[in-house]
Amino acid sequence: MELDQAFRSAALRPTAQRYAVLEFLAGHPVHATAEEIFRAVNRDDPRASRATVYNNLRSLAKAGLVREVMSEGKAARFDANLRRHHHFICERCGAVEDISWFDLPPSAGRVALGGRDVSNYEIVFRGACEGCRDAQPEQGAK
Amino acid sequence: MELDQAFRSAALRPTAQRYAVLEFLAGHPVHATAEEIFRAVNRDDPRASRATVYNNLRSLAKAGLVREVMSEGKAARFDANLRRHHHFICERCGAVEDISWFDLPPSAGRVALGGRDVSNYEIVFRGACEGCRDAQPEQGAK
DNA sequence: ACTCAAGTTAGACAAAATCTATATTTAGAT
DNA sequence: ATCTAAATATAGATTTTGTCTAACTTGAGT
Ligand SMILES: [Mn+2]
Ligand SMILES: [Mn+2]
Ligand SMILES: [Zn+2]
Ligand SMILES: [Zn+2]
């Protein structure tokens, strides 16, 4: 499996717990919190302690196999999608969804950014996801 | 003062503590954490307890006079800049700076966003702020 | 098989945020 | 001015989130 390859090149031992954490994140691209990952991993074997989940999230992040994504709430959220992408946050259900990458026009923000040295950027969209939009279709005038 | 006006229209009583919290945020646009606000407010009168700082950040946020901004670390950061704007995060010193607003081109992301109902968006830039860029000027090849 | 750094674990600890119960303040009515 | 009810302030308890410690286990190379 290619995850073993990723572990090897990152000098991380492919332990069962580490594998389970990364496999859950890769298979459930919902930007889970550490607690959600802990519960998911412990629903079936192999189990992992809370400390191990946190340890592995840190080691995977340091190795670049996982990213911590910005989030509104208190608990950090993690992302195993390594492709460059934007995010969409549903203001009704809280879902954090991936938006495939597109560049800003090269001139965008040139003046607004002043003398800053920009190495990267990301757009965060907000609104209603498809499910929420359909569920409560648009309140016409009463 | 116009803050009284804002309080009045938000149905928030203009207490000394609430005023101090909002005044600090408005006067120090560095996206402070609750703890930083707590310490700043308690350097001079009127004092405010930790609970009051948290309570007021919530009531001010609900009233739309303050926003919680996304942040990397664990502690939430707050913003009294109500104008629409983007943000820049310095990867060296951690500073969170305001970038004045500019629109995405109207077509941007149209396909990537699919059927989602976008009500707002924000760009988060990362890199080196002016101070950090100057401090460590660019490592040439060795 | 032996070795030892890397990894796991429970539980202690710390930081960030919320809640509870009580005291105080405020806006408005008399 | 006094009174009242609701909003606010507060200290400390509690909860949530994350880190650390110290003992134990695993596993990759020899
Ligand atoms: Mn993502
Ligand atoms: Mn801002
Ligand atoms: Zn939704
Ligand atoms: Zn900087």
XYZ file of C-alpha atoms (C1' of nucleotides) and ligand atoms in Angstrom:
348
model
C 0.000 0.000 0.000
C 1.194 3.455 -0.719
C 0.806 4.569 2.870
C 3.682 2.322 3.860
C 5.693 4.095 1.213
C 4.749 7.456 2.688
C 5.703 6.276 6.159
C 9.011 4.974 4.950
C 10.023 8.153 3.203
C 9.007 10.155 6.257
C 11.053 7.929 8.576
C 7.901 7.070 10.507
C 7.377 3.476 11.549
C 4.198 2.088 10.082
C 2.558 1.075 13.330
C -0.991 -0.206 13.481
C -2.206 2.833 15.434
C -0.541 5.349 13.158
C -1.888 3.546 10.158
C -5.401 3.573 11.603
C -5.313 7.303 12.270
C -4.108 8.153 8.795
C -6.442 5.660 7.148
C -9.429 7.161 8.937
C -8.471 10.682 7.924
C -7.842 9.683 4.329
C -11.089 7.748 4.102
C -13.277 10.331 5.797
C -12.439 13.738 4.379
C -14.611 15.602 6.839
C -11.779 17.346 8.697
C -12.259 15.409 11.906
C -11.182 16.546 15.361
C -8.767 14.532 17.492
C -11.671 13.337 19.609
C -13.623 12.170 16.571
C -10.588 10.287 15.310
C -10.070 8.753 18.735
C -13.649 7.480 18.817
C -13.572 6.226 15.241
C -10.311 4.361 15.675
C -11.542 2.744 18.859
C -14.697 1.398 17.308
C -12.622 -1.419 15.847
C -9.104 -2.781 16.134
C -6.459 -1.700 16.503
C -7.268 0.562 19.417
C -5.296 3.677 20.159
C -5.117 5.739 23.306
C -5.939 9.409 23.284
C -2.254 10.219 23.753
C -1.357 8.101 20.760
C -3.946 9.820 18.585
C -2.518 13.198 19.528
C 1.074 11.945 19.172
C 0.373 10.556 15.742
C -1.478 13.624 14.566
C 1.604 15.604 15.507
C 4.102 13.249 13.921
C 2.013 12.918 10.775
C 1.689 16.685 10.584
C 5.411 17.164 11.059
C 6.014 14.641 8.281
C 3.597 16.527 6.050
C 1.181 13.619 5.691
C -1.582 15.489 7.507
C -2.426 19.144 7.944
C -4.122 20.971 10.753
C -6.771 23.142 9.128
C -8.033 26.395 10.500
C -11.339 26.067 12.204
C -13.892 28.073 14.013
C -14.473 26.011 17.109
C -12.071 25.225 19.871
C -11.009 21.762 18.725
C -8.404 21.522 15.964
C -9.396 19.760 12.757
C -7.171 17.602 10.602
C -6.939 16.991 6.881
C -5.188 14.194 5.017
C -5.943 15.766 1.650
C -2.493 16.920 0.597
C -3.568 18.478 -2.673
C -3.735 22.221 -2.588
C -7.372 23.174 -2.101
C -9.761 25.720 -0.694
C -12.449 25.147 1.930
C -16.148 25.716 2.311
C -17.775 25.978 5.737
C -21.511 25.414 5.980
C -22.966 27.982 8.325
C -25.964 25.781 9.053
C -24.520 22.340 9.747
C -20.881 23.208 10.356
C -19.534 20.885 7.680
C -16.078 21.719 6.334
C -15.799 20.686 2.686
C -12.925 20.691 0.237
C -13.087 22.964 -2.793
C -10.735 22.007 -5.568
C -7.942 24.384 -6.232
C -8.019 27.403 -8.481
C -5.567 30.264 -8.557
C -6.240 33.859 -7.754
C -5.552 36.057 -10.739
C -1.867 36.997 -10.584
C -2.609 40.638 -9.894
C -5.065 39.975 -7.077
C -4.241 41.805 -3.890
C -0.939 43.070 -5.162
C -1.471 46.455 -3.587
C -3.376 45.214 -0.547
C -0.556 42.854 0.388
C 2.064 45.597 0.537
C 5.601 44.426 1.231
C 4.585 41.073 2.615
C 6.192 37.926 1.270
C 3.321 35.583 0.411
C 4.233 31.916 0.204
C 0.745 30.486 0.099
C -2.921 31.280 0.421
C -6.288 29.652 0.786
C -9.848 30.812 0.273
C -12.463 30.006 2.882
C -16.015 30.181 1.569
C -19.062 30.242 3.784
C -22.708 29.597 3.140
C -25.074 26.647 2.832
C -23.864 23.271 1.643
C -25.930 21.393 -0.908
C -27.750 19.322 1.681
C -28.656 22.314 3.844
C -29.638 24.435 0.880
C -32.116 21.800 -0.277
C -33.426 21.048 3.191
C -34.686 24.558 3.811
C -35.165 25.822 0.318
C -35.349 29.610 0.578
C -37.762 31.556 2.680
C -39.969 33.558 0.341
C -41.653 36.691 1.690
C -44.357 35.690 4.147
C -18.984 58.264 21.426
C -20.106 56.029 18.650
C -19.593 52.895 20.677
C -22.509 53.889 22.913
C -24.544 54.154 19.764
C -23.477 50.665 18.720
C -24.354 49.303 22.147
C -27.740 50.960 22.085
C -28.717 49.602 18.707
C -27.547 46.150 19.732
C -29.570 46.282 22.953
C -26.391 45.804 24.958
C -25.950 47.826 28.097
C -22.839 49.972 27.866
C -21.080 48.743 30.965
C -17.553 49.805 31.809
C -16.199 46.269 31.348
C -17.880 45.724 28.007
C -16.693 49.106 26.857
C -13.123 48.293 27.896
C -13.118 45.003 26.019
C -14.420 46.538 22.825
C -12.194 49.574 23.123
C -9.123 47.402 23.478
C -10.039 45.304 20.468
C -10.804 48.350 18.356
C -7.615 50.098 19.386
C -5.306 47.114 18.991
C -6.116 45.390 15.710
C -3.840 42.432 16.379
C -6.580 39.817 16.744
C -6.035 39.284 20.438
C -6.975 36.169 22.389
C -9.343 36.255 25.352
C -6.397 35.929 27.702
C -4.564 38.836 26.067
C -7.683 40.966 26.357
C -8.096 39.932 29.965
C -4.555 40.990 30.799
C -4.780 44.234 28.842
C -8.061 45.266 30.420
C -6.751 44.538 33.890
C -3.678 46.713 33.518
C -5.866 49.721 34.209
C -9.397 50.440 35.345
C -12.008 49.234 34.990
C -11.037 45.684 35.789
C -12.903 42.729 34.396
C -12.897 39.121 35.486
C -12.016 36.347 33.080
C -15.653 35.260 32.987
C -16.712 38.779 32.084
C -14.198 38.978 29.264
C -15.524 35.712 27.848
C -19.142 36.758 28.421
C -18.599 40.059 26.682
C -16.743 38.549 23.767
C -19.748 36.322 23.252
C -22.342 39.034 23.606
C -20.373 41.381 21.375
C -19.984 38.636 18.799
C -23.687 37.826 18.889
C -24.409 41.520 18.388
C -22.033 41.607 15.451
C -19.696 44.150 17.013
C -16.840 41.685 17.172
C -15.902 38.624 15.157
C -14.087 35.483 16.115
C -11.465 34.920 13.452
C -10.120 31.577 12.393
C -6.768 30.844 13.878
C -4.163 28.189 13.958
C -3.490 27.841 17.642
C -5.848 26.620 20.301
C -6.973 29.978 21.658
C -9.646 31.843 19.711
C -8.774 35.284 18.343
C -11.093 38.252 18.103
C -11.465 41.099 15.658
C -13.328 44.376 16.035
C -12.636 45.372 12.439
C -16.102 45.082 10.947
C -15.080 46.027 7.441
C -14.856 43.130 5.076
C -11.219 42.154 4.797
C -8.778 39.338 4.214
C -6.040 38.141 6.560
C -2.337 37.497 6.426
C -0.643 35.132 8.870
C 3.099 35.447 9.342
C 4.590 31.970 9.488
C 7.616 33.255 11.380
C 6.205 35.456 14.137
C 2.580 34.349 14.124
C 1.183 37.833 13.574
C -2.308 38.011 12.075
C -2.670 41.122 9.933
C -5.603 42.650 8.090
C -5.501 42.834 4.309
C -7.900 45.329 2.841
C -10.720 43.901 0.844
C -10.674 43.013 -2.814
C -13.154 40.850 -4.667
C -12.467 37.583 -6.363
C -13.214 37.801 -10.051
C -16.903 36.972 -10.459
C -16.187 33.721 -12.256
C -13.669 32.433 -9.716
C -14.470 28.993 -8.414
C -17.811 28.803 -10.130
C -17.294 25.199 -11.099
C -15.313 24.213 -8.007
C -18.096 25.437 -5.729
C -20.729 23.213 -7.310
C -24.241 23.639 -5.958
C -23.179 25.364 -2.766
C -24.785 28.622 -1.763
C -21.897 30.985 -0.993
C -22.784 33.936 1.205
C -19.281 35.127 1.968
C -15.627 34.322 1.636
C -12.237 35.348 2.901
C -8.697 34.807 1.704
C -6.024 33.784 4.188
C -2.509 34.532 3.014
C 0.580 33.086 4.612
C 4.222 34.043 4.462
C 6.595 36.524 6.055
C 5.370 39.875 7.326
C 7.374 42.974 6.518
C 9.274 42.931 9.785
C 10.216 39.266 9.517
C 11.120 39.519 5.874
C 13.580 42.340 6.614
C 14.979 40.668 9.710
C 16.197 37.572 7.885
C 16.625 38.830 4.374
C 16.668 35.760 2.126
C 19.081 32.913 2.378
C 21.153 32.827 -0.826
C 22.550 29.497 -2.027
C 25.284 28.290 0.294
C 18.459 -13.417 19.711
C 20.047 -8.696 21.131
C 19.713 -3.867 21.210
C 17.866 0.511 21.558
C 15.425 4.218 19.464
C 10.738 4.847 18.306
C 6.198 4.167 19.711
C 2.217 3.237 23.045
C -0.199 3.978 27.200
C -2.639 5.644 31.540
C -2.998 9.135 34.073
C -1.204 13.585 35.761
C -1.053 18.151 34.359
C -2.032 22.509 31.859
C -4.569 25.675 28.974
C -8.860 27.350 27.131
C -13.567 27.879 27.661
C -18.017 27.348 29.955
C -21.130 27.072 33.786
C -23.139 28.039 38.456
C -24.607 30.588 42.128
C -24.467 34.979 44.086
C -23.770 39.886 44.165
C -24.096 44.148 41.729
C -25.597 47.377 38.281
C -28.659 49.310 35.007
C -32.933 51.114 32.754
C -37.082 52.216 33.436
C -41.441 52.745 36.227
C -43.444 54.916 39.988
C -35.536 59.770 44.642
C -37.014 55.038 45.258
C -38.188 50.654 43.655
C -38.091 46.653 40.660
C -36.844 43.284 37.255
C -33.638 42.049 34.051
C -28.984 42.289 32.628
C -24.403 42.033 33.935
C -20.175 40.990 36.895
C -17.666 37.847 39.540
C -15.077 33.896 41.836
C -14.556 29.533 41.599
C -16.053 24.929 39.991
C -16.334 22.236 35.976
C -15.617 20.708 31.231
C -13.121 20.402 27.091
C -8.933 20.235 24.615
C -4.247 19.341 24.469
C 0.481 18.231 26.461
C 3.669 15.814 29.399
C 5.736 11.996 32.242
C 7.293 7.678 33.299
C 6.878 2.893 32.551
C 6.215 -0.423 29.239
C 6.167 -2.451 24.289
C 7.519 -2.862 19.554
C 10.305 -3.459 15.675
C 14.306 -2.724 12.373
C 18.965 -3.494 12.122
C 22.822 -6.182 13.702
Mn -9.472 19.987 3.304
Mn -8.977 41.192 10.951
Zn -24.720 22.133 5.715
Zn 6.333 38.194 11.180
